[in-house]
Amino acid sequence: MSQIRVALPVPLYQHFDYLLPEGLQVQVGVRVLVPFGKRELVGIVWQLNPPDAFADKLKPIKAVLDQQPLFGEAIRQLLSFAADYYHHPLGEVLVSALPALLREGKAVLAGHGRVLQLTEQGRALSASELNRAPRQLALWQRLQQSAIRDDDLSGESTTIKAMLDKGLVSWQTVPFTAFVPQPDRQQPLQLNPAQALAVSAINQAAGSFSRFLLEGVTGSGKTEVYLQAISPVLQRGEQVLVLVPEIGLTPQTLARFAKRFAVPLQIWHSNMTDQERLLAWQRSASGDAAITIGTRSALFLPFARLGLLIIDEEHDASLKQQDGFRYHARDLAVKRAALAKCPIVLGSATPSLESLYNVQKGKFAHLPLPERATSQQVPKIELLDLKQQVLKHGLADGTLAQIKQRLQRGEQVMLFLNRRGFAPALICHECGWLTECQRCAAFTTFHKQSRQLVCHHCGACRPVPHQCGHCGSTQLAPVGQGTEQLEEQLQQLIPDFPVIRLDRDSTRRKGSLETLLSEIQRGEPAIIVGTQMLAKGHHFPNVSLVVIVDVDSALYSSDFRASEQLAQLLTQVAGRAGRGDIAGTVLLQTHYPGHPLLQDVIQNGYSSFARSALLERQQTRLPPYQHLALFRTESFDSQDGVAFLSIIQQLIATHCPKVQYLGPLKPPLERKAGKFRWQLQLFCQDRRLLHQALDLALEQSRNLPLARKIKWQLDVDALDLN
């Protein structure tokens, strides 16, 4: 029997070889069912007849699950590169690129999807027979018009099951080519000279690997550049991938693309069902999905003919996976484009310093859009000094006056506060005791609607106590302010206008985000309150005033990236104002109006700030001028983490003198979920030398007894130092 090497979804950095029984044939990239200890696992064949296998100790595989490889050559190269670069077990990297149903061993129905249609019994039914089941009646009426495809039925699973049980509907398998929307197509807009130059440069790069940074001020028409660059790609019969940082941006982006192109479009994000994700995966592989709009994991979809890759809001930290396989979708997307030999466009009003550095080095072509696409003026930014002011629920009198004035004129107002919940903690008026998480070194956030204290770090929940945990007093009151409290207080202060809250709590239920966004898009006067979800790419043309309620909480931080992130946030939030025909104003409430960062961003714009920040990074020898890797530990005994990282630090100091280190250090949140946390930061100007040091450290650390007592991770190109 011949041998095969199989990648398995286990957190181990070793190879797993098996025997291939006579009569079975496999190819690299197919799934196989193999014995693993007392379990059976689904793995991916990664090598045929490995020369270093030990045939006398190998077990035979149980079954071959695919006739054709699930991974093409380009995807295999991408995933192999990712496993090596991020020093993550290959098996876990491979399964992260598959939908959950394929990881479980389910069959692939290549080239086909499902539609729901009425049976003969369903067609013969009268509407009066469903009067007591309004949801079934609504779905029955929709199906009277035409069959409905699977991914257009999200949130209807209970209704569908009830109608299936009654024999009123049935599933029918159809080719993916039947899933072609026919929207009312909009004509391309007239481009200004900067937009036209950008589109021309992207089009000229067709069929070759080219990297572009599209830097445009908010409202400069970056999406129109994307759309006009996509058009010739579709005419050539090629596919397009558009990565967005947040689930919240996929519905509006899809709607805008659907109005322009009469081609099959699809979305990809974590809120989809397993069946929806499998169908999207298969449409990508078959080539039937012309445009895919998705979050970071869409990068691994197996496109048949990828012709253009676009990353919108490329600066956003959401593109970096922060647990498990810690990859950065922006950086891997560049590798994906190189393997596909297609152009990649990174777009942002506030580009990351890493991308601007690549422009300086000549690796990226710079496509600037310095002006708004229409006659709209850039919003006016005003600093409101809070010192010696009387605040009403966190808002100055001048702020409230402007809010009321805009609402009375029929306009919308947006208030940004990056803290969800009702209050960051509860405080005892008698002794000053604060509600703390019992498992983390952090306070628990008070959520008034659910009457719970929630730790936003570990997720622990508990009921609101009736008494102080220190002195027994019942005088407990909220301290600080969150979006839930701001919403309630604005409803009391300005009762004549609706308050719409957009945060993770208000959009938790499926479909709730789309409902709230459509309510805002109607343009009726309203107050919009939200967190970072509001800052990213939304187009609300009737918003004329944006208020950043609390700027000061982000001005001081131990993280060297804090100033960059704050400047990006200020610019992005400010860009939500004045996007229609109404002039926009941005109010920043602060106790420190003279702060250099605020003054630089307001007076000179993000571009000026970014250039000075790059110079500062160069002088302090911080990324992107050096490469960063981070070892993290979590352990119940604090000294175990320190001892483990100290061994790695001594190893690096002895064998890799050109690699600088900082630590072991306590992060700002030193205890999380009951475990003490430590970190070791490694810096090196030569990327190759840093990865050699990481290889050495990983090889040695796996054999340490401490490695079995603690949880530890390696984060290459780490963004979050907290």
mmCIF file of C-alpha atoms in Angstrom, residues 130-436:
data_model
loop_
_atom_site.group_PDB
_atom_site.id
_atom_site.type_symbol
_atom_site.label_atom_id
_atom_site.label_comp_id
_atom_site.label_asym_id
_atom_site.label_seq_id
_atom_site.Cartn_x
_atom_site.Cartn_y
_atom_site.Cartn_z
ATOM 1 C CA LEU A 130 -53.303 29.862 6.699
ATOM 2 C CA ASN A 131 -55.004 32.784 8.453
ATOM 3 C CA ARG A 132 -53.846 31.533 11.839
ATOM 4 C CA ALA A 133 -50.220 31.259 10.656
ATOM 5 C CA PRO A 134 -49.291 34.718 9.295
ATOM 6 C CA ARG A 135 -45.630 33.832 8.633
ATOM 7 C CA GLN A 136 -46.596 30.759 6.630
ATOM 8 C CA LEU A 137 -49.192 32.813 4.761
ATOM 9 C CA ALA A 138 -46.590 35.466 3.846
ATOM 10 C CA LEU A 139 -44.148 32.822 2.577
ATOM 11 C CA TRP A 140 -46.931 31.009 0.686
ATOM 12 C CA GLN A 141 -47.838 34.285 -1.068
ATOM 13 C CA ARG A 142 -44.181 34.848 -2.055
ATOM 14 C CA LEU A 143 -43.940 31.325 -3.446
ATOM 15 C CA GLN A 144 -47.069 31.922 -5.538
ATOM 16 C CA GLN A 145 -44.956 34.330 -7.616
ATOM 17 C CA SER A 146 -41.875 32.101 -8.070
ATOM 18 C CA ALA A 147 -39.579 29.634 -6.339
ATOM 19 C CA ILE A 148 -37.159 31.208 -3.835
ATOM 20 C CA ARG A 149 -33.498 30.309 -3.611
ATOM 21 C CA ASP A 150 -32.008 29.022 -0.377
ATOM 22 C CA ASP A 151 -29.897 32.065 0.517
ATOM 23 C CA ASP A 152 -32.899 34.419 0.158
ATOM 24 C CA LEU A 153 -34.727 32.613 2.976
ATOM 25 C CA SER A 154 -32.577 33.550 5.951
ATOM 26 C CA GLY A 155 -34.518 33.645 9.216
ATOM 27 C CA GLU A 156 -37.360 31.501 7.810
ATOM 28 C CA SER A 157 -36.163 28.061 8.995
ATOM 29 C CA THR A 158 -39.018 27.500 11.503
ATOM 30 C CA THR A 159 -41.670 28.557 8.984
ATOM 31 C CA ILE A 160 -40.142 26.367 6.244
ATOM 32 C CA LYS A 161 -40.033 23.327 8.537
ATOM 33 C CA ALA A 162 -43.701 23.751 9.440
ATOM 34 C CA MET A 163 -44.688 23.992 5.755
ATOM 35 C CA LEU A 164 -42.466 21.019 4.838
ATOM 36 C CA ASP A 165 -44.190 18.952 7.549
ATOM 37 C CA LYS A 166 -47.575 19.862 6.057
ATOM 38 C CA GLY A 167 -46.421 18.909 2.558
ATOM 39 C CA LEU A 168 -47.023 22.422 1.214
ATOM 40 C CA VAL A 169 -43.475 23.061 -0.046
ATOM 41 C CA SER A 170 -40.444 21.089 -1.196
ATOM 42 C CA TRP A 171 -36.787 21.705 -1.996
ATOM 43 C CA GLN A 172 -35.648 21.450 -5.625
ATOM 44 C CA THR A 173 -32.020 21.219 -6.782
ATOM 45 C CA VAL A 174 -31.180 23.676 -9.585
ATOM 46 C CA PRO A 175 -28.004 24.805 -11.402
ATOM 47 C CA PHE A 176 -26.279 27.834 -9.928
ATOM 48 C CA THR A 177 -26.674 29.642 -13.242
ATOM 49 C CA ALA A 178 -30.369 29.954 -12.398
ATOM 50 C CA PHE A 179 -29.410 32.327 -9.573
ATOM 51 C CA VAL A 180 -29.027 35.432 -11.747
ATOM 52 C CA PRO A 181 -30.649 38.591 -10.336
ATOM 53 C CA GLN A 182 -32.161 41.040 -12.801
ATOM 54 C CA PRO A 183 -32.175 44.407 -11.012
ATOM 55 C CA ASP A 184 -32.907 47.793 -12.517
ATOM 56 C CA ARG A 185 -29.393 48.682 -13.551
ATOM 57 C CA GLN A 186 -28.037 52.114 -12.789
ATOM 58 C CA GLN A 187 -25.805 53.878 -15.272
ATOM 59 C CA PRO A 188 -22.197 54.692 -14.311
ATOM 60 C CA LEU A 189 -21.657 58.147 -12.842
ATOM 61 C CA GLN A 190 -19.505 60.816 -14.432
ATOM 62 C CA LEU A 191 -15.987 60.544 -13.045
ATOM 63 C CA ASN A 192 -13.851 63.486 -11.995
ATOM 64 C CA PRO A 193 -10.232 63.542 -13.269
ATOM 65 C CA ALA A 194 -8.759 61.834 -10.183
ATOM 66 C CA GLN A 195 -11.337 59.033 -10.322
ATOM 67 C CA ALA A 196 -10.807 58.576 -14.068
ATOM 68 C CA LEU A 197 -7.034 58.255 -13.595
ATOM 69 C CA ALA A 198 -7.556 55.650 -10.874
ATOM 70 C CA VAL A 199 -9.940 53.555 -13.003
ATOM 71 C CA SER A 200 -7.585 53.765 -15.994
ATOM 72 C CA ALA A 201 -4.585 52.617 -13.950
ATOM 73 C CA ILE A 202 -6.485 49.606 -12.549
ATOM 74 C CA ASN A 203 -7.847 48.623 -15.958
ATOM 75 C CA GLN A 204 -4.417 48.789 -17.570
ATOM 76 C CA ALA A 205 -3.139 46.278 -15.003
ATOM 77 C CA ALA A 206 -5.658 43.611 -16.069
ATOM 78 C CA GLY A 207 -4.192 40.128 -16.234
ATOM 79 C CA SER A 208 -1.123 40.958 -14.147
ATOM 80 C CA PHE A 209 -0.265 41.282 -10.475
ATOM 81 C CA SER A 210 -0.348 44.963 -9.497
ATOM 82 C CA ARG A 211 -0.906 46.621 -6.108
ATOM 83 C CA PHE A 212 -2.801 49.896 -5.734
ATOM 84 C CA LEU A 213 -3.572 52.051 -2.708
ATOM 85 C CA LEU A 214 -6.708 54.098 -3.403
ATOM 86 C CA GLU A 215 -6.544 56.930 -0.864
ATOM 87 C CA GLY A 216 -9.593 59.158 -1.020
ATOM 88 C CA VAL A 217 -11.160 61.535 1.449
ATOM 89 C CA THR A 218 -14.534 60.429 2.820
ATOM 90 C CA GLY A 219 -17.172 60.939 0.130
ATOM 91 C CA SER A 220 -14.589 61.030 -2.693
ATOM 92 C CA GLY A 221 -16.331 58.266 -4.655
ATOM 93 C CA LYS A 222 -14.105 55.260 -3.975
ATOM 94 C CA THR A 223 -17.060 52.896 -4.500
ATOM 95 C CA GLU A 224 -17.701 54.351 -7.954
ATOM 96 C CA VAL A 225 -14.042 53.693 -8.809
ATOM 97 C CA TYR A 226 -14.512 50.096 -7.672
ATOM 98 C CA LEU A 227 -17.654 49.703 -9.783
ATOM 99 C CA GLN A 228 -16.130 51.080 -12.980
ATOM 100 C CA ALA A 229 -12.954 49.033 -12.486
ATOM 101 C CA ILE A 230 -15.073 45.890 -12.011
ATOM 102 C CA SER A 231 -17.085 46.331 -15.224
ATOM 103 C CA PRO A 232 -14.368 45.205 -17.707
ATOM 104 C CA VAL A 233 -13.448 42.313 -15.393
ATOM 105 C CA LEU A 234 -17.013 40.997 -15.639
ATOM 106 C CA GLN A 235 -17.030 41.494 -19.402
ATOM 107 C CA ARG A 236 -14.002 39.178 -19.602
ATOM 108 C CA GLY A 237 -15.948 36.525 -17.658
ATOM 109 C CA GLU A 238 -13.745 36.790 -14.559
ATOM 110 C CA GLN A 239 -14.733 36.921 -10.884
ATOM 111 C CA VAL A 240 -14.336 39.738 -8.368
ATOM 112 C CA LEU A 241 -13.799 39.533 -4.610
ATOM 113 C CA VAL A 242 -14.595 42.573 -2.451
ATOM 114 C CA LEU A 243 -13.496 42.319 1.191
ATOM 115 C CA VAL A 244 -15.198 44.546 3.772
ATOM 116 C CA PRO A 245 -14.208 44.707 7.455
ATOM 117 C CA GLU A 246 -17.655 44.383 9.051
ATOM 118 C CA ILE A 247 -20.804 42.324 8.496
ATOM 119 C CA GLY A 248 -22.724 45.603 8.727
ATOM 120 C CA LEU A 249 -21.233 46.832 5.449
ATOM 121 C CA THR A 250 -22.169 43.788 3.353
ATOM 122 C CA PRO A 251 -25.934 44.503 2.846
ATOM 123 C CA GLN A 252 -25.510 48.090 1.638
ATOM 124 C CA THR A 253 -22.498 47.193 -0.526
ATOM 125 C CA LEU A 254 -24.403 44.293 -2.081
ATOM 126 C CA ALA A 255 -27.411 46.532 -2.774
ATOM 127 C CA ARG A 256 -25.265 49.100 -4.558
ATOM 128 C CA PHE A 257 -23.478 46.484 -6.662
ATOM 129 C CA ALA A 258 -26.772 44.757 -7.538
ATOM 130 C CA LYS A 259 -28.181 48.021 -8.905
ATOM 131 C CA ARG A 260 -25.224 48.327 -11.280
ATOM 132 C CA PHE A 261 -24.557 44.769 -12.496
ATOM 133 C CA ALA A 262 -27.033 42.119 -13.719
ATOM 134 C CA VAL A 263 -24.733 39.258 -12.710
ATOM 135 C CA PRO A 264 -24.824 36.670 -9.897
ATOM 136 C CA LEU A 265 -23.737 38.306 -6.639
ATOM 137 C CA GLN A 266 -23.284 36.717 -3.242
ATOM 138 C CA ILE A 267 -22.258 37.626 0.294
ATOM 139 C CA TRP A 268 -20.048 35.795 2.792
ATOM 140 C CA HIS A 269 -19.937 36.446 6.536
ATOM 141 C CA SER A 270 -20.171 34.668 9.881
ATOM 142 C CA ASN A 271 -23.921 35.242 10.374
ATOM 143 C CA MET A 272 -24.818 32.990 7.450
ATOM 144 C CA THR A 273 -26.103 29.486 8.109
ATOM 145 C CA ASP A 274 -23.887 26.488 7.373
ATOM 146 C CA GLN A 275 -26.007 25.653 4.321
ATOM 147 C CA GLU A 276 -25.751 29.222 2.993
ATOM 148 C CA ARG A 277 -21.968 29.195 3.384
ATOM 149 C CA LEU A 278 -21.654 25.865 1.580
ATOM 150 C CA LEU A 279 -23.733 27.158 -1.347
ATOM 151 C CA ALA A 280 -21.615 30.327 -1.551
ATOM 152 C CA TRP A 281 -18.423 28.242 -1.443
ATOM 153 C CA GLN A 282 -19.688 26.049 -4.286
ATOM 154 C CA ARG A 283 -20.747 29.019 -6.435
ATOM 155 C CA SER A 284 -17.261 30.471 -6.086
ATOM 156 C CA ALA A 285 -15.646 27.177 -7.088
ATOM 157 C CA SER A 286 -17.949 26.668 -10.080
ATOM 158 C CA GLY A 287 -17.446 30.239 -11.327
ATOM 159 C CA ASP A 288 -21.172 31.041 -11.142
ATOM 160 C CA ALA A 289 -20.711 33.798 -8.544
ATOM 161 C CA ALA A 290 -19.432 36.786 -10.497
ATOM 162 C CA ILE A 291 -19.029 39.119 -7.500
ATOM 163 C CA THR A 292 -18.505 38.062 -3.889
ATOM 164 C CA ILE A 293 -18.741 40.616 -1.075
ATOM 165 C CA GLY A 294 -17.510 39.247 2.214
ATOM 166 C CA THR A 295 -15.583 39.627 5.428
ATOM 167 C CA ARG A 296 -12.012 38.434 5.958
ATOM 168 C CA SER A 297 -12.543 34.653 5.596
ATOM 169 C CA ALA A 298 -13.968 35.162 2.071
ATOM 170 C CA LEU A 299 -10.307 35.450 1.081
ATOM 171 C CA PHE A 300 -10.076 31.631 1.104
ATOM 172 C CA LEU A 301 -13.016 30.950 -1.244
ATOM 173 C CA PRO A 302 -11.936 28.797 -4.227
ATOM 174 C CA PHE A 303 -12.604 31.163 -7.133
ATOM 175 C CA ALA A 304 -12.450 29.564 -10.569
ATOM 176 C CA ARG A 305 -11.359 32.750 -12.407
ATOM 177 C CA LEU A 306 -10.364 35.527 -9.999
ATOM 178 C CA GLY A 307 -9.754 38.715 -11.987
ATOM 179 C CA LEU A 308 -9.770 41.522 -9.389
ATOM 180 C CA LEU A 309 -9.439 41.767 -5.610
ATOM 181 C CA ILE A 310 -10.650 44.837 -3.684
ATOM 182 C CA ILE A 311 -10.229 45.527 0.041
ATOM 183 C CA ASP A 312 -12.460 48.328 1.272
ATOM 184 C CA GLU A 313 -11.448 50.136 4.496
ATOM 185 C CA GLU A 314 -8.077 48.379 4.326
ATOM 186 C CA HIS A 315 -6.902 50.082 7.527
ATOM 187 C CA ASP A 316 -9.537 48.415 9.687
ATOM 188 C CA ALA A 317 -8.307 46.165 12.508
ATOM 189 C CA SER A 318 -11.255 43.797 11.900
ATOM 190 C CA LEU A 319 -9.333 42.394 8.939
ATOM 191 C CA LYS A 320 -6.938 40.802 11.464
ATOM 192 C CA GLN A 321 -8.088 37.536 13.030
ATOM 193 C CA GLN A 322 -7.452 37.884 16.782
ATOM 194 C CA ASP A 323 -7.737 34.268 17.917
ATOM 195 C CA GLY A 324 -6.857 30.814 16.622
ATOM 196 C CA PHE A 325 -5.280 31.203 13.183
ATOM 197 C CA ARG A 326 -4.163 34.845 13.570
ATOM 198 C CA TYR A 327 -3.864 35.969 9.949
ATOM 199 C CA HIS A 328 -4.273 39.439 8.450
ATOM 200 C CA ALA A 329 -6.639 39.320 5.474
ATOM 201 C CA ARG A 330 -5.095 42.431 3.895
ATOM 202 C CA ASP A 331 -1.603 40.951 3.797
ATOM 203 C CA LEU A 332 -2.728 37.496 2.648
ATOM 204 C CA ALA A 333 -4.915 39.126 -0.016
ATOM 205 C CA VAL A 334 -1.787 40.591 -1.596
ATOM 206 C CA LYS A 335 -0.332 37.073 -1.768
ATOM 207 C CA ARG A 336 -3.629 35.748 -3.182
ATOM 208 C CA ALA A 337 -3.574 38.374 -5.942
ATOM 209 C CA ALA A 338 0.038 37.498 -6.777
ATOM 210 C CA LEU A 339 -0.859 33.807 -7.149
ATOM 211 C CA ALA A 340 -3.936 34.664 -9.262
ATOM 212 C CA LYS A 341 -1.921 37.169 -11.345
ATOM 213 C CA CYS A 342 -4.582 39.841 -10.923
ATOM 214 C CA PRO A 343 -4.636 43.443 -9.612
ATOM 215 C CA ILE A 344 -5.473 44.218 -5.987
ATOM 216 C CA VAL A 345 -6.905 47.561 -4.835
ATOM 217 C CA LEU A 346 -6.675 48.666 -1.197
ATOM 218 C CA GLY A 347 -9.091 51.519 -0.515
ATOM 219 C CA SER A 348 -9.415 53.835 2.481
ATOM 220 C CA ALA A 349 -9.862 57.445 3.500
ATOM 221 C CA THR A 350 -7.412 56.745 6.330
ATOM 222 C CA PRO A 351 -4.818 54.239 5.034
ATOM 223 C CA SER A 352 -2.819 52.211 7.520
ATOM 224 C CA LEU A 353 0.747 53.339 8.106
ATOM 225 C CA GLU A 354 1.889 49.958 6.749
ATOM 226 C CA SER A 355 0.218 50.654 3.377
ATOM 227 C CA LEU A 356 1.564 54.214 3.218
ATOM 228 C CA TYR A 357 5.025 52.819 3.987
ATOM 229 C CA ASN A 358 4.627 50.397 1.050
ATOM 230 C CA VAL A 359 3.778 53.372 -1.156
ATOM 231 C CA GLN A 360 6.962 55.117 -0.005
ATOM 232 C CA LYS A 361 8.985 51.983 -0.796
ATOM 233 C CA GLY A 362 7.461 51.759 -4.283
ATOM 234 C CA LYS A 363 5.652 48.462 -3.633
ATOM 235 C CA PHE A 364 2.172 49.993 -4.037
ATOM 236 C CA ALA A 365 1.040 52.464 -6.694
ATOM 237 C CA HIS A 366 -0.679 55.451 -5.086
ATOM 238 C CA LEU A 367 -4.084 56.537 -6.452
ATOM 239 C CA PRO A 368 -5.169 59.701 -4.581
ATOM 240 C CA LEU A 369 -8.719 61.103 -4.575
ATOM 241 C CA PRO A 370 -8.186 64.462 -2.843
ATOM 242 C CA GLU A 371 -11.701 65.890 -3.291
ATOM 243 C CA ARG A 372 -15.266 64.794 -2.675
ATOM 244 C CA ALA A 373 -16.906 63.342 -5.770
ATOM 245 C CA THR A 374 -19.659 65.975 -5.941
ATOM 246 C CA SER A 375 -19.891 69.604 -4.923
ATOM 247 C CA GLN A 376 -20.218 68.593 -1.266
ATOM 248 C CA GLN A 377 -17.902 70.432 1.072
ATOM 249 C CA VAL A 378 -15.733 68.594 3.580
ATOM 250 C CA PRO A 379 -17.543 68.847 6.941
ATOM 251 C CA LYS A 380 -16.523 71.613 9.317
ATOM 252 C CA ILE A 381 -14.936 70.256 12.519
ATOM 253 C CA GLU A 382 -15.469 72.142 15.772
ATOM 254 C CA LEU A 383 -13.841 71.467 19.146
ATOM 255 C CA LEU A 384 -16.141 71.993 22.104
ATOM 256 C CA ASP A 385 -14.191 72.596 25.341
ATOM 257 C CA LEU A 386 -16.004 70.824 28.188
ATOM 258 C CA LYS A 387 -14.065 72.518 30.984
ATOM 259 C CA GLN A 388 -16.359 74.476 33.337
ATOM 260 C CA GLN A 389 -19.432 73.455 31.302
ATOM 261 C CA VAL A 390 -22.608 72.017 32.782
ATOM 262 C CA LEU A 391 -23.264 68.664 31.135
ATOM 263 C CA LYS A 392 -26.693 67.111 30.726
ATOM 264 C CA HIS A 393 -26.209 63.358 30.470
ATOM 265 C CA GLY A 394 -22.741 63.816 28.987
ATOM 266 C CA LEU A 395 -23.801 66.488 26.464
ATOM 267 C CA ALA A 396 -22.969 70.194 26.667
ATOM 268 C CA ASP A 397 -25.710 72.821 26.259
ATOM 269 C CA GLY A 398 -24.193 73.927 22.950
ATOM 270 C CA THR A 399 -24.259 70.358 21.664
ATOM 271 C CA LEU A 400 -27.921 69.894 22.616
ATOM 272 C CA ALA A 401 -28.851 73.202 20.980
ATOM 273 C CA GLN A 402 -27.239 72.169 17.681
ATOM 274 C CA ILE A 403 -28.897 68.728 17.806
ATOM 275 C CA LYS A 404 -32.358 70.260 18.273
ATOM 276 C CA GLN A 405 -31.740 72.834 15.541
ATOM 277 C CA ARG A 406 -30.773 70.198 12.962
ATOM 278 C CA LEU A 407 -33.718 67.956 13.829
ATOM 279 C CA GLN A 408 -36.198 70.820 13.515
ATOM 280 C CA ARG A 409 -34.803 71.471 10.016
ATOM 281 C CA GLY A 410 -35.694 67.867 9.066
ATOM 282 C CA GLU A 411 -32.119 66.576 9.174
ATOM 283 C CA GLN A 412 -30.514 63.624 10.960
ATOM 284 C CA VAL A 413 -27.949 63.744 13.761
ATOM 285 C CA MET A 414 -25.386 61.070 14.631
ATOM 286 C CA LEU A 415 -23.820 60.637 18.082
ATOM 287 C CA PHE A 416 -20.768 58.416 18.408
ATOM 288 C CA LEU A 417 -19.871 56.777 21.728
ATOM 289 C CA ASN A 418 -17.583 53.752 21.619
ATOM 290 C CA ARG A 419 -18.993 52.073 24.748
ATOM 291 C CA ARG A 420 -22.014 49.805 24.531
ATOM 292 C CA GLY A 421 -24.240 48.957 27.460
ATOM 293 C CA PHE A 422 -25.867 51.370 29.916
ATOM 294 C CA ALA A 423 -22.820 52.174 32.079
ATOM 295 C CA PRO A 424 -19.236 50.850 32.381
ATOM 296 C CA ALA A 425 -19.872 49.857 36.028
ATOM 297 C CA LEU A 426 -22.083 50.280 39.102
ATOM 298 C CA ILE A 427 -20.700 52.188 42.097
ATOM 299 C CA CYS A 428 -21.657 52.144 45.767
ATOM 300 C CA HIS A 429 -22.395 55.658 47.061
ATOM 301 C CA GLU A 430 -21.485 54.641 50.590
ATOM 302 C CA CYS A 431 -17.985 53.162 50.173
ATOM 303 C CA GLY A 432 -17.043 53.594 46.490
ATOM 304 C CA TRP A 433 -17.051 49.859 45.683
ATOM 305 C CA LEU A 434 -17.302 49.111 41.943
ATOM 306 C CA THR A 435 -18.741 46.028 40.276
ATOM 307 C CA GLU A 436 -15.839 43.933 38.986
#
